[in-house]
Coordinates of C-alpha atoms and ligand atoms in Angstrom, one line a residue:
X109 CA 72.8 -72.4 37.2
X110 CA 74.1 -72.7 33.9
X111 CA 75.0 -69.3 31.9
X112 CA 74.7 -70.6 28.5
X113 CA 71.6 -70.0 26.6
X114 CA 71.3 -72.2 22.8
X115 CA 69.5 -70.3 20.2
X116 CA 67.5 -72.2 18.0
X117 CA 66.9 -70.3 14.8
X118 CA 63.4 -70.3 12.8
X119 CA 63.6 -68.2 9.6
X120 CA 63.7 -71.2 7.7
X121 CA 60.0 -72.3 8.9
X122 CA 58.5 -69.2 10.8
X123 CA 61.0 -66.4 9.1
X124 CA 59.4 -67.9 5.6
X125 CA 55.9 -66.7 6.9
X126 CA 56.1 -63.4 6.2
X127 CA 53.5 -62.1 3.6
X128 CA 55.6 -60.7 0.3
X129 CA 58.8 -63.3 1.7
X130 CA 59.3 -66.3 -0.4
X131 CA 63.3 -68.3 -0.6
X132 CA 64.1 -70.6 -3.3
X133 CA 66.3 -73.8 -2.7
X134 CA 69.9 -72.0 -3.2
X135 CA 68.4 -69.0 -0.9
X136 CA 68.0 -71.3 2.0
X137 CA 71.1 -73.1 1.7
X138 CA 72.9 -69.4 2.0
X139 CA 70.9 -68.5 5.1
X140 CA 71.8 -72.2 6.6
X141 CA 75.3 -71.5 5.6
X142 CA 75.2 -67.6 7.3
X143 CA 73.3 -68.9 10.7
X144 CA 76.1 -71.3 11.0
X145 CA 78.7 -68.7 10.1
X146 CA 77.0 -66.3 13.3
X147 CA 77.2 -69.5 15.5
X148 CA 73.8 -70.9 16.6
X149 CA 73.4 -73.6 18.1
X150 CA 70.5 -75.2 16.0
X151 CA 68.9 -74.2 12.6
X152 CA 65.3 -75.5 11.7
X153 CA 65.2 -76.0 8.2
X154 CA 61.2 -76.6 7.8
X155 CA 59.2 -79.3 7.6
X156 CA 60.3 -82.1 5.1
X157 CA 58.4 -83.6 2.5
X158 CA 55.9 -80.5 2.3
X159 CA 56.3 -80.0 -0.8
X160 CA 59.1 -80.9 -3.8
X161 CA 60.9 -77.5 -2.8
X162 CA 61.7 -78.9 0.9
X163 CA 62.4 -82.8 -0.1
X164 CA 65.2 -81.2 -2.3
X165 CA 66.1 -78.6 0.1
X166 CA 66.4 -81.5 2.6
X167 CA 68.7 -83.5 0.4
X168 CA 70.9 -80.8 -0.8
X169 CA 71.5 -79.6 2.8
X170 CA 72.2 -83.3 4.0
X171 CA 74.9 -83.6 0.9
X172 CA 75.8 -79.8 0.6
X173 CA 76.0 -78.2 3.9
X174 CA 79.4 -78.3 6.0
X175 CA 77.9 -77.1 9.6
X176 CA 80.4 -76.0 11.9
X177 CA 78.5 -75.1 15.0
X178 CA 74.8 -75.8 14.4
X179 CA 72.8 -79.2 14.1
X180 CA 70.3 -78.9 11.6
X181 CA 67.0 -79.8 12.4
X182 CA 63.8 -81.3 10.7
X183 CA 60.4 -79.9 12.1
X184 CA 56.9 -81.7 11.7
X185 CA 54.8 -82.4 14.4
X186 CA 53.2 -85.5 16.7
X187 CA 51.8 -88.4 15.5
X188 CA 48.0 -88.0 14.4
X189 CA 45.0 -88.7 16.9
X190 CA 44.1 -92.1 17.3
X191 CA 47.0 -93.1 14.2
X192 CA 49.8 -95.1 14.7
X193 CA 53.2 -93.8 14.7
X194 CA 55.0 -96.2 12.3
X195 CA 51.8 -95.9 10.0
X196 CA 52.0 -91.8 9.8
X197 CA 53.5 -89.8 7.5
X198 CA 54.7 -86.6 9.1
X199 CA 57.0 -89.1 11.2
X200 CA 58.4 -90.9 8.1
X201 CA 59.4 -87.8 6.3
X202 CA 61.3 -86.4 9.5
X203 CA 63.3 -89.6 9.6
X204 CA 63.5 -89.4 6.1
X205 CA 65.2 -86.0 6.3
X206 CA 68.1 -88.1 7.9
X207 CA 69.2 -85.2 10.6
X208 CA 70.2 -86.2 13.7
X209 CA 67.7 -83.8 15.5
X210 CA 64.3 -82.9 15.1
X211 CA 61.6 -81.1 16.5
X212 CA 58.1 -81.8 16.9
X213 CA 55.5 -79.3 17.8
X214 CA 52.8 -81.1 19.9
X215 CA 49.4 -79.8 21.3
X216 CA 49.8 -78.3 25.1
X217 CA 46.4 -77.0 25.3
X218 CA 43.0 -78.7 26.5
X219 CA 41.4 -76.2 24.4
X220 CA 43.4 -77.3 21.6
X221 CA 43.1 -81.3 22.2
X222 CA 39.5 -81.1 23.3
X223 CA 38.5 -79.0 20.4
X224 CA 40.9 -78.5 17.2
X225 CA 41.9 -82.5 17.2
X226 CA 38.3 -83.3 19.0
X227 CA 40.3 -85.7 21.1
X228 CA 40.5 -86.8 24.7
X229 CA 43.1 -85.1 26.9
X230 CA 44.4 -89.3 27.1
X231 CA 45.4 -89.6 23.3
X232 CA 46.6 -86.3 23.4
X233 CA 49.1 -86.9 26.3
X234 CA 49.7 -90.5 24.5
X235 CA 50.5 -88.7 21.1
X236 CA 53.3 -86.8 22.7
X237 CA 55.0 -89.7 24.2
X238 CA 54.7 -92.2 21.5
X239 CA 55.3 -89.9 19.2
X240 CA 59.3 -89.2 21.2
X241 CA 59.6 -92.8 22.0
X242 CA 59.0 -93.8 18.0
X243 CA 61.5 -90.6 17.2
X244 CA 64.3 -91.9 20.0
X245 CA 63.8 -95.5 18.8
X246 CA 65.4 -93.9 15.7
X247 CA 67.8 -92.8 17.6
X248 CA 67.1 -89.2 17.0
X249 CA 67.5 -85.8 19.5
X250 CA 63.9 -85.1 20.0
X251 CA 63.1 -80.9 21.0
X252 CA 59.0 -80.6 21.8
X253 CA 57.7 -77.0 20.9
X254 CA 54.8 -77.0 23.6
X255 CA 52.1 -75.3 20.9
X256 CA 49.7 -72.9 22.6
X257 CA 51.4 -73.5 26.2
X258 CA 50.9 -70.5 27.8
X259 CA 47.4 -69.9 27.0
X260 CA 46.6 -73.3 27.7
X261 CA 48.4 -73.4 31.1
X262 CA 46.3 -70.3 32.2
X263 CA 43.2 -72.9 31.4
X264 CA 44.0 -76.0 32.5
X265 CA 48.3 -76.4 34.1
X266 CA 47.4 -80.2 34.9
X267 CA 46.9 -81.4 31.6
X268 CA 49.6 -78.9 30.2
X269 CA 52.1 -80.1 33.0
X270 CA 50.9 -83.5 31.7
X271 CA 52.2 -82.8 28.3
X272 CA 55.5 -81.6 29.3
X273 CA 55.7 -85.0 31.6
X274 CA 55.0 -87.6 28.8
X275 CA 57.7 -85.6 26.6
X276 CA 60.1 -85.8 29.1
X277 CA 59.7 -89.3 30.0
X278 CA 60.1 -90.3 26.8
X279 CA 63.3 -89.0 26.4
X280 CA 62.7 -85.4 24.7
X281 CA 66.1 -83.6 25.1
X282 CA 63.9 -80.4 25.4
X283 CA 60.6 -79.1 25.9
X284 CA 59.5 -75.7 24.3
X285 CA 57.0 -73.3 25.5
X286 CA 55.3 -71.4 22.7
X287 CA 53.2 -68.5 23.0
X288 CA 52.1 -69.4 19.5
X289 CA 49.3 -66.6 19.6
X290 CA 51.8 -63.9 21.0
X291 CA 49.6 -62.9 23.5
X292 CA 51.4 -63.0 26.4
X293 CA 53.5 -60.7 28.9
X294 CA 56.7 -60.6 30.4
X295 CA 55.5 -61.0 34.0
X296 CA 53.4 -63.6 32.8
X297 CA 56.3 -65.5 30.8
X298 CA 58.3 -65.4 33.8
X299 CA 55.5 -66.7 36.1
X300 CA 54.8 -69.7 34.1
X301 CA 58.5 -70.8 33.0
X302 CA 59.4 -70.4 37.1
X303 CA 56.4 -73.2 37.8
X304 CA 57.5 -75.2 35.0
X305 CA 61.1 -74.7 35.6
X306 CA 60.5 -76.2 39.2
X307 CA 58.9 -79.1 37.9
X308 CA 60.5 -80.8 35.3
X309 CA 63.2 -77.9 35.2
X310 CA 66.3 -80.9 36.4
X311 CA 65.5 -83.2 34.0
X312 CA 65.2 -81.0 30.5
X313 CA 66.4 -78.3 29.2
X314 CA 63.1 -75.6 29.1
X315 CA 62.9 -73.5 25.7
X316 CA 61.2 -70.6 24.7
X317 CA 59.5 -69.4 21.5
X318 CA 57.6 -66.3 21.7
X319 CA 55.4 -64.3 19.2
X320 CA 55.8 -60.4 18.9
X321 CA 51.8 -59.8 18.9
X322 CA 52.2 -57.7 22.2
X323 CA 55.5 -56.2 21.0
X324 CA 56.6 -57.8 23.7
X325 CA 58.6 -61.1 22.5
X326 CA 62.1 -60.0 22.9
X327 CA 61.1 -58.8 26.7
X328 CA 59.1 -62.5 26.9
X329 CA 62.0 -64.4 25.6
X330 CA 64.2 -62.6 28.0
X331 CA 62.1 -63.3 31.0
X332 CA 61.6 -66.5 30.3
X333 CA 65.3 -67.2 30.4
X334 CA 65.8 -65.3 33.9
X335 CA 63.1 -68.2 35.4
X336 CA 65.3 -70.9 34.2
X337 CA 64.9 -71.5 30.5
X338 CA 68.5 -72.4 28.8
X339 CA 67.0 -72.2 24.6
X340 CA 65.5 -69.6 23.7
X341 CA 63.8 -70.0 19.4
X342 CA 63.2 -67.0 17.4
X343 CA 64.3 -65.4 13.6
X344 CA 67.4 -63.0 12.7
X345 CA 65.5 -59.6 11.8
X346 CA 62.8 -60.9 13.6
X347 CA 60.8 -62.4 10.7
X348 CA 57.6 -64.6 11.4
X349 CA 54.1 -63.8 10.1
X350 CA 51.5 -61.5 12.0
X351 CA 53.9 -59.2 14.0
X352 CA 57.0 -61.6 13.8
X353 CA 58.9 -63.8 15.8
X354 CA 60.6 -62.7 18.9
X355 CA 64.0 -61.3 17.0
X356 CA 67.5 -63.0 18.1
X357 CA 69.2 -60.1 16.6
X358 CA 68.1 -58.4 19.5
X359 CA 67.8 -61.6 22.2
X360 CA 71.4 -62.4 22.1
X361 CA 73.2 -59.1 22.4
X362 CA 70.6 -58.5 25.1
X363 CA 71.3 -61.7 27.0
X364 CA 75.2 -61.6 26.4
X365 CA 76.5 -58.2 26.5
X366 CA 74.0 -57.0 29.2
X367 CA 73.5 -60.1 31.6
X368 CA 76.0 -63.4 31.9
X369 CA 74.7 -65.4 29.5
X370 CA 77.3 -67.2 26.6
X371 CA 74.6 -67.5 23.7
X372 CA 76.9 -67.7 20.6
X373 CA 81.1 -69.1 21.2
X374 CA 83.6 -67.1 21.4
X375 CA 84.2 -64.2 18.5
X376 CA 80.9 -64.5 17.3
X377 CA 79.2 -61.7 18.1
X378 CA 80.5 -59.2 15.9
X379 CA 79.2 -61.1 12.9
X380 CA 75.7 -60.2 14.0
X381 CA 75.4 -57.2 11.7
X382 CA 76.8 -58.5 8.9
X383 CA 74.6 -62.2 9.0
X384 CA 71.7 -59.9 9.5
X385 CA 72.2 -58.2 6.7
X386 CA 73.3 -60.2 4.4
X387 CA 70.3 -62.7 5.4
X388 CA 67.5 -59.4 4.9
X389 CA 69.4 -59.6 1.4
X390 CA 69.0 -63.1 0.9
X391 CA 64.8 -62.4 1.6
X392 CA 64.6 -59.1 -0.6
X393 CA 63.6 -57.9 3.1
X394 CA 65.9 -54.6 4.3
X395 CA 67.0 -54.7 7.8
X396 CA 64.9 -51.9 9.7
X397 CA 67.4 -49.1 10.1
X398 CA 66.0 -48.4 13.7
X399 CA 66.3 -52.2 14.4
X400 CA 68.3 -52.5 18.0
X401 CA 71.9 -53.2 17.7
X402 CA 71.6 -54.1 13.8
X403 CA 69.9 -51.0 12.1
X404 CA 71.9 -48.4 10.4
X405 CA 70.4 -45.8 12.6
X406 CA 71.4 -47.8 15.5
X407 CA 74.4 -46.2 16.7
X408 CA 73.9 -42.5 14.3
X409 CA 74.3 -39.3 16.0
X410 CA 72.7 -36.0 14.7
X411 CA 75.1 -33.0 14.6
X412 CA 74.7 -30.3 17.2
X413 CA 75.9 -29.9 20.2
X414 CA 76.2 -33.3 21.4
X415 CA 78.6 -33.8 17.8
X416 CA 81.5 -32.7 20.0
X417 CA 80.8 -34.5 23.0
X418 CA 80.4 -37.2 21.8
X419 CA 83.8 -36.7 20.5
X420 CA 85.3 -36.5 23.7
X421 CA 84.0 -39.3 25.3
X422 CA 81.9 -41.6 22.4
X423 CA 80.3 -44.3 25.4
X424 CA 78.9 -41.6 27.3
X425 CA 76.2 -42.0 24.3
X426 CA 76.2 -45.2 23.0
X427 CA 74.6 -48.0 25.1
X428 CA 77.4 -50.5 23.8
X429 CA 79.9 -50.3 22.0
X430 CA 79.1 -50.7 17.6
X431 CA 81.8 -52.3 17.2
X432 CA 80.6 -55.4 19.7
X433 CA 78.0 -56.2 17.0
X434 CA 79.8 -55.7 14.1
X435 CA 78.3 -52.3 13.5
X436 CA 79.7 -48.9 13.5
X437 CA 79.1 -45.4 15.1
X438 CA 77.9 -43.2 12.1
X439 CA 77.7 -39.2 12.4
X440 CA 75.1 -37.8 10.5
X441 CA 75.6 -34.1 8.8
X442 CA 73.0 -31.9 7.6
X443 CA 73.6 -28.1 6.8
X444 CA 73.5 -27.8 10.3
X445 CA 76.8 -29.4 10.8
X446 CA 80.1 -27.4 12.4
X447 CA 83.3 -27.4 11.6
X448 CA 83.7 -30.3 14.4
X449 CA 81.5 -32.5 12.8
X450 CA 82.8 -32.1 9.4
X451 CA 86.5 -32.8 11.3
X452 CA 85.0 -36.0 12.9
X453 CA 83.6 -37.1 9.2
X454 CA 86.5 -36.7 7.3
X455 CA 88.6 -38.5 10.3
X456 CA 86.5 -41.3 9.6
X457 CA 86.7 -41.7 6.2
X458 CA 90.3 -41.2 6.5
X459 CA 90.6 -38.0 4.6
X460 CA 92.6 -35.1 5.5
X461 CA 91.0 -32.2 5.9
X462 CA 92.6 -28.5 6.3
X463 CA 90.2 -25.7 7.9
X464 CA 89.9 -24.5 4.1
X465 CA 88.7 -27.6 2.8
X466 CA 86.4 -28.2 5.9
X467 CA 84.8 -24.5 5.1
X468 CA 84.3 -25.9 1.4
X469 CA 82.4 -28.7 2.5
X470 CA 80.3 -26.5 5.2
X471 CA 79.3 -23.9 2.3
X472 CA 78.6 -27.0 -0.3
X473 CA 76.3 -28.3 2.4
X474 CA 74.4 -25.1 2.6
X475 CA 73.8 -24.8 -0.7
X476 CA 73.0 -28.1 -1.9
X477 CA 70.4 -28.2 0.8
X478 CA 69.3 -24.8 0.1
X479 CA 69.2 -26.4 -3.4
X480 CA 66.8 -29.6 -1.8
X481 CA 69.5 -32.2 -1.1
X482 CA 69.2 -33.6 1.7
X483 CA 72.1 -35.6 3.5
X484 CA 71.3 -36.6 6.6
X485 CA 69.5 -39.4 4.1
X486 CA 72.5 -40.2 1.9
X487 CA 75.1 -41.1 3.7
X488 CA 76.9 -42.2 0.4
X489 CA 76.6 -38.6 -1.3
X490 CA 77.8 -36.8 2.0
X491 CA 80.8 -39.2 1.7
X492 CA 81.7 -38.7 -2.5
X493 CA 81.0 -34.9 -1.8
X494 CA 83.6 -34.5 1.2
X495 CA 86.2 -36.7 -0.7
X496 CA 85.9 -34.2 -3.8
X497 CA 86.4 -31.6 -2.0
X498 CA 89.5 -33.1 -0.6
X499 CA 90.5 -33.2 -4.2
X500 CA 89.3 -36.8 -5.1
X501 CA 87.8 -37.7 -8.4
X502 CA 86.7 -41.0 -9.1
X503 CA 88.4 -42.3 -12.4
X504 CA 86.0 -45.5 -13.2
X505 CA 84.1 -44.0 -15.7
X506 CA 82.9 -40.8 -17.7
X507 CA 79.8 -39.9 -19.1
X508 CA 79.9 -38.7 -22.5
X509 CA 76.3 -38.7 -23.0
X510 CA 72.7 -40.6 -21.6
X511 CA 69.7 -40.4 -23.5
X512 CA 66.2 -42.0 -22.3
X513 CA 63.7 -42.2 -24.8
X514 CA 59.6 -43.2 -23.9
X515 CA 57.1 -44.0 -26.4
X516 CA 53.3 -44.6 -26.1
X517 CA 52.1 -46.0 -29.5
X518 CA 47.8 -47.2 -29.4
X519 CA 48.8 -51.1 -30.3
X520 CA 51.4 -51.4 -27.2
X521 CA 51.9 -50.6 -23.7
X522 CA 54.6 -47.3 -22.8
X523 CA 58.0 -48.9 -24.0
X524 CA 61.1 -46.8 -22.2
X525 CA 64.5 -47.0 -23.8
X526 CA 68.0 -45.2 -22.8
X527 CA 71.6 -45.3 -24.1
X528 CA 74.1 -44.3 -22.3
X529 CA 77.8 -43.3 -24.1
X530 CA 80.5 -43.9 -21.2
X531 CA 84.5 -44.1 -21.0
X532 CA 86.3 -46.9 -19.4
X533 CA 89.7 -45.1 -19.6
X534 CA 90.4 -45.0 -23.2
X535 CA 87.7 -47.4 -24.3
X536 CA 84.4 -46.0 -25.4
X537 CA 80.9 -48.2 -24.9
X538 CA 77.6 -47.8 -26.5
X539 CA 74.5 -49.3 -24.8
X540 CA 70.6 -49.7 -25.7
X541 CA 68.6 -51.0 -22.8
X542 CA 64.7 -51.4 -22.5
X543 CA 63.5 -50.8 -19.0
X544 CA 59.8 -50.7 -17.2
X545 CA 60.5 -47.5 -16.5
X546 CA 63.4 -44.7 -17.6
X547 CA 64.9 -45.4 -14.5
X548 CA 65.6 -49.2 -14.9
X549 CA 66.5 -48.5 -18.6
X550 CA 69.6 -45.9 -17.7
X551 CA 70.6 -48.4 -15.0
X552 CA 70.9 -51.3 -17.0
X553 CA 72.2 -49.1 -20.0
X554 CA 75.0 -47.6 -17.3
X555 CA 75.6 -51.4 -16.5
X556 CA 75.6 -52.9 -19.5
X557 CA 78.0 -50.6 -20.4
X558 CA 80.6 -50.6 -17.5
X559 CA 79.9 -54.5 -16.6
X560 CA 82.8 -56.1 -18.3
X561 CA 85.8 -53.1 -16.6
X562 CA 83.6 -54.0 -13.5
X563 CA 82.4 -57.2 -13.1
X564 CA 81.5 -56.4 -8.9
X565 CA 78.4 -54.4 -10.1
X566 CA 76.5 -57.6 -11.2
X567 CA 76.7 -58.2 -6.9
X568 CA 75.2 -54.4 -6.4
X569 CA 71.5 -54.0 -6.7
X570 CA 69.2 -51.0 -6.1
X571 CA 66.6 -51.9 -2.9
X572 CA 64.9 -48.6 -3.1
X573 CA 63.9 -45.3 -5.0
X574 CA 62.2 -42.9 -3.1
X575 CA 60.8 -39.5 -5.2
X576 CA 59.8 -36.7 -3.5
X577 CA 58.4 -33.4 -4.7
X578 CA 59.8 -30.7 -3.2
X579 CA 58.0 -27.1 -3.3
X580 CA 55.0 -28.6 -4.8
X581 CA 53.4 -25.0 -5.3
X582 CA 55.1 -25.1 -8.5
X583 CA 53.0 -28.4 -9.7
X584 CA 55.3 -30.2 -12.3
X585 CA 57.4 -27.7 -12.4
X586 CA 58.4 -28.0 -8.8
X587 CA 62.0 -29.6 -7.9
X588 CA 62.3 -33.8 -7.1
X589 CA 64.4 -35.1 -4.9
X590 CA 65.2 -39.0 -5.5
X591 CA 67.3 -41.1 -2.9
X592 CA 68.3 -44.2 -4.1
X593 CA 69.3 -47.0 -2.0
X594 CA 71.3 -50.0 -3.4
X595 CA 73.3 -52.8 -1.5
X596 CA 75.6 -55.0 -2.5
X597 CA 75.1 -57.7 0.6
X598 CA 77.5 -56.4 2.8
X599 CA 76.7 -52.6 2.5
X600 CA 74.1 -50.5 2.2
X601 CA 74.1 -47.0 0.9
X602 CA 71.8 -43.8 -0.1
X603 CA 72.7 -41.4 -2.6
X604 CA 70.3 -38.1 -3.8
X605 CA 70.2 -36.4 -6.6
X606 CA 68.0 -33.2 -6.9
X607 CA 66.8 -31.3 -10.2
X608 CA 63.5 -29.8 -11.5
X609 CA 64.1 -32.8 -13.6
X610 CA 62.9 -36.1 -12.7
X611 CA 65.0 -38.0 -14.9
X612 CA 68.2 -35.7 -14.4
X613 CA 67.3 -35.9 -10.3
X614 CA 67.4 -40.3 -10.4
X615 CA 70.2 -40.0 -12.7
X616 CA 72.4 -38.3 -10.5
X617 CA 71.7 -40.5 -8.0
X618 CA 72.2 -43.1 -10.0
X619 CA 76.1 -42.4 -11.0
X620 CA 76.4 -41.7 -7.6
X621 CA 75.3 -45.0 -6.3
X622 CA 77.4 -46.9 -8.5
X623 CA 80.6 -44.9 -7.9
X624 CA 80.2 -45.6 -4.6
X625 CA 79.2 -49.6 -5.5
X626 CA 82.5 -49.4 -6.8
X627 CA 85.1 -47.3 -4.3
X628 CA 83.7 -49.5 -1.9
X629 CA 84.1 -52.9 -3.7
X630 CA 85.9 -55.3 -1.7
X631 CA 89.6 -56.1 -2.8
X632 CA 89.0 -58.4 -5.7
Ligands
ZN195 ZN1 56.1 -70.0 15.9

């Protein structure tokens, strides 16, 4: 059988689903433009004509969009019960979107004919294939997402095998099954696509979109594909409302690095990091860091013993190698850390290390975290810290003073502004900034400031700001800890800063986080 699995991407319908996840026009274009870039085979671009946002997304894709690898496709659904299919709507806007493929989602169920269109299981088998037949008259690919399919093949497999039949005769390219409720397991998945796979199986290509309400969707998806299905739909991150979709970020690695399959062409895969990331940028939606292959914790060892073997022989503990997904192997140092995991840092930062300077670092560590920093969390501190003790000391700016100001006066709400006094070598620069808060106004001070020496900062954004009271016997006058995590949509980083000072603590990790913005810019 055939070893190459398509993957048929969904953020742009089910990714958008997400409570709190909302993409403008120019967002969606950019995640089109990155699902291409990876190498799927087809993106979904939503339905047209739901609203103004999508008939303009529609027409900017068709005139703006240079696919390389994918076919963009318009989603809507069958014709309507008892309607006529050059009368109905849905229908006209898919043509109207003017790609070359679209696919319809269709009702697979007898539960779902009989009682949520209140139709016989006759029109609902003729509203599939007229519904194809009106869609191939135009001339267009025509992929049927089987709605409900599982469930309703438990119920009734005649009139869901029925479905599948009038699709198929009609000239559907593919036939999807959905477990649209995400009820289903893997044994199950693999039970139902073998049936279906031995009865229409030679004449279409089987798909498969799963739901993650089980937590089982990747494992569904996968099984699904070992009993014959060749498509398999899901979301990058695994996005999709309830639980999410089933998450290709996870499918494809899975299917291609640990069984035969070919899901994305050749030299591909190794962009799956990166797209993933810069796609959880695009939504305002940070990539899990314990996400499979993807996260940042993905392939991060603790220090201890294992430090040094792994060392020696780095696949004996890594269940593929980073680098195959475009991510990296990342030791992470606490206190805790020896002299061979300080060693295996510095290698990879590229900094040369003596046993002096090593011991500098491994008594810095001690105390700072005696202090209440905590590195294991800030990968971007650890890295600043290690380079000044080799010596380094950043040069893009210098602090002369910061000042943050906070007033509460009866007739307004609290009003929060900071100026910042910095040196851009010999160049001194003043700036006021209003914030919500004292740490938005000392960031956009810092900024306004530095912005024109540095114009890369306007691409670096903080994602989080985490404050913790350490030692809270002391009340306010215990110590905080802040982490701050910023991106700039190909990195992410931490960076702490502790003091008994709230203000002081973010501040610290402020600087921090935009010297490192900075070291790490790529080459203008
Ligand atoms: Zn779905």
């Amino acid at each position: 059988m055939d070893n190459r699995v398509e993957i048929f991407d969904t953020t742009l319908r089910d990714g958008l689903q997400v409570e709190g996840v909302s993409a403008t026009v120019e967002d969606k274009l950019r995640i089109a433009e990155q699902l291409d870039y990876l190498g799927v085979q087809f993106i979904e671009g939503g339905w047209p004509g739901a609203n103004p946002k999508d008939i303009e997304f529609f027409a900017r894709a068709a005139r703006e969009l240079d696919l390389t690898t994918a076919t963009f496709v318009a989603f809507g659904s069958t014709r309507r019960p008892r309607g006529k299919v050059d009368e109905d709507p849905t229908l006209q806007n898919l043509l109207d979107a003017g790609t070359s493929a679209v696919c319809i989602v269709a009702k697979s169920s007898q539960y779902h004919v009989t009682e949520a269109l209140q139709t016989t299981l006759d029109e609902g088998a003729a509203m599939i294939a007229d519904s194809v037949e009106f869609l191939r008259g135009h001339d267009r690919q025509v992929l049927v997402d089987m709605e409900h399919f599982f469930d309703g093949f438990k119920e009734n497999p005649e009139f869901s095998f029925r479905a599948l039949e009038a699709a198929v005769l009609k000239g559907a390219t593919h036939v999807v099954l959905c477990d649209t409720n995400g009820g289903s397991l893997p044994h199950e998945v693999e039970e139902i696509v073998g049936q279906v796979n031995a009865h229409v199986g030679g004449d279409v290509t089987i798909g498969i979109h799963c739901h993650d309400d089980t937590g089982c969707a990747v494992a569904n998806s996968m099984a699904a594909v070992r009993a014959g299905a060749r498509h398999v739909q899901g979301t990058l991150n695994g996005l999709g409302e309830r639980t999410g979709n089933a998450n290709l970020t996870s499918i494809i690695p899975n299917l291609q690095l640990k069984q035969d399959y070919v899901c994305l062409p050749e030299g591909r895969m190794e962009r799956l990091t990166i797209v993933s990331h810069r796609i959880a940028e695009t939504l305002n939606r940070a990539v899990n860091p314990q996400a499979p292959y993807v996260g940042s914790s993905a392939f991060a060892h603790k220090a201890g013993l294992h430090v040094s073997a792994i060392v020696r022989a780095k696949d004996a503990y890594e269940h593929v190698s980073p680098e195959s997904v475009g991510n990296t192997t990342r030791f992470v140092v606490s206190e805790m850390a020896g002299r061979a995991t300080i060693q295996m840092k510095a290698d990879d930062l590229g900094l040369q290390m003596d046993g002096a300077v090593v011991n500098q670092v491994i008594d810095d560590l001690k105390r700072l975290e005696h202090e209440g920093y905590h590195f294991e969390a800030a990968d971007a501190s650890l890295e600043l810290l290690m380079r000044r003790a080799a010596g380094w000391a950043h040069e893009f700016f210098r602090i002369e003073s910061m000042r943050v100001i906070t007033d509460e006066l009866s007739s307004s709400p609290f009003t929060t502004e900071a100026t910042v006094k910095v040196w851009v070598g010999d160049e001194r620069y003043v700036c006021t900034s209003e914030g919500n808060g004292p740490v938005n106004a000392i960031d956009r001070a810092l900024r306004a400031a530095i912005q024109q020496a540095y114009p890369h900062l306007a691409n670096i954004h903080l994602t989080d700001y985490k404050v913790r009271i350490l030692d809270g016997g002391q009340a306010t006058g215990a110590v905080t800890r802040v982490l701050l995590s910023a991106t700039d949509g190909e990195n992410d980083w931490t960076t702490i800063g502790v003091s008994p000072n709230i203000i002081e603590a973010s501040w610290r990790a402020l600087e921090e986080s935009v010297v490192y913005g900075l070291l790490h810019a790529p080459a203008a």
